[in-house]
mmCIF file of C-alpha atoms in Angstrom:
data_model
loop_
_atom_site.group_PDB
_atom_site.id
_atom_site.type_symbol
_atom_site.label_atom_id
_atom_site.label_comp_id
_atom_site.label_asym_id
_atom_site.label_seq_id
_atom_site.Cartn_x
_atom_site.Cartn_y
_atom_site.Cartn_z
ATOM 1 C CA UNK W 282 -48.609 -119.070 -255.562
ATOM 2 C CA UNK W 283 -49.750 -117.190 -252.488
ATOM 3 C CA UNK W 284 -52.704 -114.801 -252.404
ATOM 4 C CA UNK W 285 -53.476 -112.375 -249.605
ATOM 5 C CA UNK W 286 -56.523 -110.476 -248.358
ATOM 6 C CA UNK W 287 -57.080 -108.096 -245.482
ATOM 7 C CA UNK W 288 -57.123 -110.913 -242.898
ATOM 8 C CA UNK W 289 -55.955 -114.007 -244.766
ATOM 9 C CA UNK W 290 -53.084 -115.733 -246.481
ATOM 10 C CA UNK W 291 -54.110 -118.256 -249.150
ATOM 11 C CA UNK W 292 -51.107 -120.497 -249.751
ATOM 12 C CA UNK W 293 -50.267 -123.987 -250.983
ATOM 13 C CA UNK W 294 -50.856 -126.812 -248.499
ATOM 14 C CA UNK W 295 -47.808 -128.324 -246.807
ATOM 15 C CA UNK W 296 -47.516 -131.707 -245.128
ATOM 16 C CA UNK W 297 -46.766 -129.829 -241.907
ATOM 17 C CA UNK W 298 -50.407 -128.605 -242.023
ATOM 18 C CA UNK W 299 -51.666 -132.144 -241.311
ATOM 19 C CA UNK W 300 -52.357 -131.612 -237.590
ATOM 20 C CA UNK W 301 -54.273 -128.403 -238.193
ATOM 21 C CA UNK W 302 -56.191 -129.970 -241.082
ATOM 22 C CA UNK W 303 -57.141 -132.949 -238.943
ATOM 23 C CA UNK W 304 -58.298 -130.689 -236.099
ATOM 24 C CA UNK W 305 -60.982 -129.134 -238.335
ATOM 25 C CA UNK W 306 -61.623 -131.929 -240.856
ATOM 26 C CA UNK W 307 -62.473 -134.533 -238.178
ATOM 27 C CA UNK W 308 -65.610 -132.539 -237.286
ATOM 28 C CA UNK W 309 -68.643 -134.184 -238.891
ATOM 29 C CA UNK W 310 -70.276 -130.771 -239.404
ATOM 30 C CA UNK W 311 -67.659 -129.851 -242.029
ATOM 31 C CA UNK W 312 -66.829 -132.570 -244.571
ATOM 32 C CA UNK W 313 -70.007 -134.575 -245.123
ATOM 33 C CA UNK W 314 -72.181 -131.577 -246.027
ATOM 34 C CA UNK W 315 -69.410 -130.408 -248.379
ATOM 35 C CA UNK W 316 -69.163 -133.849 -249.978
ATOM 36 C CA UNK W 317 -66.161 -135.508 -248.342
ATOM 37 C CA UNK W 318 -65.725 -137.906 -245.411
ATOM 38 C CA UNK W 319 -64.456 -136.826 -242.007
ATOM 39 C CA UNK W 320 -60.741 -137.318 -241.527
ATOM 40 C CA UNK W 321 -59.843 -140.207 -239.253
ATOM 41 C CA UNK W 322 -56.281 -139.325 -238.164
ATOM 42 C CA UNK W 323 -53.421 -136.894 -238.667
ATOM 43 C CA UNK W 324 -51.916 -139.420 -241.093
ATOM 44 C CA UNK W 325 -55.198 -139.517 -243.041
ATOM 45 C CA UNK W 326 -55.068 -135.705 -243.271
ATOM 46 C CA UNK W 327 -51.420 -135.848 -244.379
ATOM 47 C CA UNK W 328 -52.379 -138.278 -247.150
ATOM 48 C CA UNK W 329 -55.219 -135.957 -248.253
ATOM 49 C CA UNK W 330 -52.693 -133.103 -248.446
ATOM 50 C CA UNK W 331 -50.444 -135.267 -250.650
ATOM 51 C CA UNK W 332 -53.149 -136.625 -252.946
ATOM 52 C CA UNK W 333 -55.933 -134.014 -253.071
ATOM 53 C CA UNK W 334 -54.901 -130.671 -251.629
ATOM 54 C CA UNK W 335 -51.601 -130.541 -253.520
ATOM 55 C CA UNK W 336 -53.483 -129.812 -256.766
ATOM 56 C CA UNK W 337 -52.687 -126.489 -258.466
ATOM 57 C CA UNK W 338 -54.923 -123.592 -257.382
ATOM 58 C CA UNK W 339 -55.812 -125.306 -254.076
ATOM 59 C CA UNK W 340 -55.068 -123.075 -251.118
ATOM 60 C CA UNK W 341 -54.866 -123.447 -247.363
ATOM 61 C CA UNK W 342 -56.893 -120.614 -245.822
ATOM 62 C CA UNK W 343 -54.740 -119.138 -243.042
ATOM 63 C CA UNK W 344 -55.161 -116.197 -240.708
ATOM 64 C CA UNK W 345 -52.395 -113.630 -241.263
ATOM 65 C CA UNK W 346 -51.690 -113.556 -237.534
ATOM 66 C CA UNK W 347 -50.343 -117.131 -237.382
ATOM 67 C CA UNK W 348 -50.371 -118.621 -240.949
ATOM 68 C CA UNK W 349 -52.126 -121.742 -239.558
ATOM 69 C CA UNK W 350 -54.421 -123.646 -241.956
ATOM 70 C CA UNK W 351 -58.058 -123.301 -240.840
ATOM 71 C CA UNK W 352 -59.841 -124.071 -244.103
ATOM 72 C CA UNK W 353 -59.472 -124.505 -247.821
ATOM 73 C CA UNK W 354 -60.443 -122.767 -251.047
ATOM 74 C CA UNK W 355 -59.729 -124.161 -254.460
ATOM 75 C CA UNK W 356 -60.285 -123.508 -258.124
ATOM 76 C CA UNK W 357 -60.654 -126.362 -260.611
ATOM 77 C CA UNK W 358 -60.702 -125.497 -264.289
ATOM 78 C CA UNK W 359 -61.990 -127.385 -267.278
ATOM 79 C CA UNK W 360 -62.171 -131.163 -266.964
ATOM 80 C CA UNK W 361 -60.713 -131.049 -263.426
ATOM 81 C CA UNK W 362 -63.980 -129.553 -262.189
ATOM 82 C CA UNK W 363 -66.794 -131.697 -260.787
ATOM 83 C CA UNK W 364 -69.247 -130.355 -263.356
ATOM 84 C CA UNK W 365 -67.344 -130.760 -266.640
ATOM 85 C CA UNK W 366 -66.425 -127.258 -267.755
ATOM 86 C CA UNK W 367 -64.522 -125.874 -270.733
ATOM 87 C CA UNK W 368 -60.922 -124.812 -270.048
ATOM 88 C CA UNK W 369 -62.002 -121.159 -269.987
ATOM 89 C CA UNK W 370 -64.212 -121.702 -266.916
ATOM 90 C CA UNK W 371 -63.607 -122.811 -263.336
ATOM 91 C CA UNK W 372 -65.356 -124.210 -260.284
ATOM 92 C CA UNK W 373 -64.678 -122.880 -256.789
ATOM 93 C CA UNK W 374 -64.923 -125.070 -253.696
ATOM 94 C CA UNK W 375 -64.302 -124.141 -250.071
ATOM 95 C CA UNK W 376 -64.705 -125.019 -246.409
ATOM 96 C CA UNK W 377 -63.573 -123.642 -243.063
ATOM 97 C CA UNK W 378 -63.268 -125.074 -239.552
ATOM 98 C CA UNK W 379 -66.271 -124.672 -237.242
ATOM 99 C CA UNK W 380 -64.545 -122.259 -234.781
ATOM 100 C CA UNK W 381 -64.237 -119.774 -237.673
ATOM 101 C CA UNK W 382 -67.827 -119.923 -238.934
ATOM 102 C CA UNK W 383 -69.752 -116.664 -239.084
ATOM 103 C CA UNK W 384 -66.727 -114.356 -239.341
ATOM 104 C CA UNK W 385 -66.861 -113.717 -243.093
ATOM 105 C CA UNK W 386 -63.522 -115.416 -243.699
ATOM 106 C CA UNK W 387 -64.596 -117.767 -246.474
ATOM 107 C CA UNK W 388 -66.392 -115.062 -248.471
ATOM 108 C CA UNK W 389 -63.187 -113.016 -248.148
ATOM 109 C CA UNK W 390 -61.116 -115.953 -249.440
ATOM 110 C CA UNK W 391 -63.567 -116.736 -252.257
ATOM 111 C CA UNK W 392 -63.603 -113.092 -253.415
ATOM 112 C CA UNK W 393 -59.806 -113.198 -253.729
ATOM 113 C CA UNK W 394 -59.923 -116.443 -255.734
ATOM 114 C CA UNK W 395 -62.595 -114.864 -257.964
ATOM 115 C CA UNK W 396 -60.315 -111.859 -258.552
ATOM 116 C CA UNK W 397 -57.383 -114.183 -259.294
ATOM 117 C CA UNK W 398 -59.489 -116.291 -261.677
ATOM 118 C CA UNK W 399 -60.709 -113.328 -263.710
ATOM 119 C CA UNK W 400 -57.687 -110.990 -263.564
ATOM 120 C CA UNK W 401 -54.723 -113.383 -263.526
ATOM 121 C CA UNK W 402 -56.081 -116.539 -265.171
ATOM 122 C CA UNK W 403 -58.455 -114.700 -267.541
ATOM 123 C CA UNK W 404 -61.310 -117.160 -267.035
ATOM 124 C CA UNK W 405 -64.685 -116.316 -268.553
ATOM 125 C CA UNK W 406 -67.002 -117.751 -265.884
ATOM 126 C CA UNK W 407 -66.919 -119.368 -262.467
ATOM 127 C CA UNK W 408 -69.258 -121.970 -261.046
ATOM 128 C CA UNK W 409 -70.026 -123.089 -257.507
ATOM 129 C CA UNK W 410 -72.242 -125.807 -256.099
ATOM 130 C CA UNK W 411 -73.751 -126.695 -252.760
ATOM 131 C CA UNK W 412 -75.659 -129.731 -251.606
ATOM 132 C CA UNK W 413 -79.192 -129.646 -250.198
ATOM 133 C CA UNK W 414 -79.098 -128.404 -246.627
ATOM 134 C CA UNK W 415 -75.790 -126.544 -246.861
ATOM 135 C CA UNK W 416 -77.256 -123.091 -246.281
ATOM 136 C CA UNK W 417 -73.896 -121.649 -245.160
ATOM 137 C CA UNK W 418 -72.345 -122.515 -248.518
ATOM 138 C CA UNK W 419 -75.336 -121.051 -250.347
ATOM 139 C CA UNK W 420 -74.887 -117.776 -248.421
ATOM 140 C CA UNK W 421 -71.179 -117.603 -249.306
ATOM 141 C CA UNK W 422 -72.081 -117.889 -252.979
ATOM 142 C CA UNK W 423 -74.740 -115.184 -252.718
ATOM 143 C CA UNK W 424 -72.365 -112.834 -250.853
ATOM 144 C CA UNK W 425 -69.762 -113.319 -253.581
ATOM 145 C CA UNK W 426 -72.130 -112.527 -256.456
ATOM 146 C CA UNK W 427 -72.937 -116.005 -257.747
ATOM 147 C CA UNK W 428 -76.442 -116.429 -259.181
ATOM 148 C CA UNK W 429 -78.479 -119.641 -259.149
ATOM 149 C CA UNK W 430 -78.170 -121.500 -262.456
ATOM 150 C CA UNK W 431 -79.669 -124.997 -262.072
ATOM 151 C CA UNK W 432 -80.202 -128.015 -259.808
ATOM 152 C CA UNK W 433 -78.909 -131.535 -260.405
ATOM 153 C CA UNK W 434 -81.100 -134.069 -258.601
ATOM 154 C CA UNK W 435 -80.289 -137.627 -257.628
ATOM 155 C CA UNK W 436 -76.595 -137.520 -258.485
ATOM 156 C CA UNK W 437 -74.316 -140.251 -257.203
ATOM 157 C CA UNK W 438 -71.560 -138.743 -255.067
ATOM 158 C CA UNK W 439 -68.652 -141.173 -255.064
ATOM 159 C CA UNK W 440 -66.697 -139.694 -252.111
ATOM 160 C CA UNK W 441 -69.646 -140.236 -249.783
ATOM 161 C CA UNK W 442 -71.191 -143.200 -251.640
ATOM 162 C CA UNK W 443 -74.634 -141.586 -251.588
ATOM 163 C CA UNK W 444 -77.222 -139.827 -253.719
ATOM 164 C CA UNK W 445 -77.478 -136.039 -253.479
ATOM 165 C CA UNK W 446 -79.094 -132.955 -254.910
ATOM 166 C CA UNK W 447 -76.664 -130.219 -255.881
ATOM 167 C CA UNK W 448 -77.565 -126.605 -256.612
ATOM 168 C CA UNK W 449 -75.227 -124.904 -259.075
ATOM 169 C CA UNK W 450 -74.596 -121.173 -259.324
ATOM 170 C CA UNK W 451 -72.586 -119.106 -261.788
ATOM 171 C CA UNK W 452 -70.629 -115.867 -261.890
ATOM 172 C CA UNK W 453 -69.666 -114.552 -265.315
ATOM 173 C CA UNK W 454 -66.785 -112.199 -265.879
ATOM 174 C CA UNK W 455 -69.355 -109.650 -267.128
ATOM 175 C CA UNK W 456 -71.244 -109.800 -263.791
ATOM 176 C CA UNK W 457 -68.148 -109.537 -261.608
ATOM 177 C CA UNK W 458 -67.310 -106.309 -259.744
#
């Protein structure tokens, strides 16, 4: 499925996106604060496309002008989420390459996934988390209507093999729009 916004195309990842993915995912300002390790090569990025980003409801964030992958937004429902949700609820995750920070692109992408989740998938609530220190992610959630729900302290984060504090926010269907 492909979703569109004023400036963006949200589409499934393709293996041909590996070079673009690597360009942005090798930057240590992107992955670690979002909870995943920096990519080490184009082949590493290609493997991540095959094994992680090929999941349903995971979208490459692309500018309409060139359809080049510059970030990612995804929706995980039920047990596929990181926080153990019922099948009627989903968790949104996202990131974007550093050159595109501060342009409002990720809030635009997240708003479209929110619309899709409530209107097309008929979910009842959406959740989003950010780790301590990730103020940019917190701001995206606030801009998109998510409200703070709770904090999980001292959680083991397998992808980074460390202990973190995660702040969780929620957006119910009744609070949307």
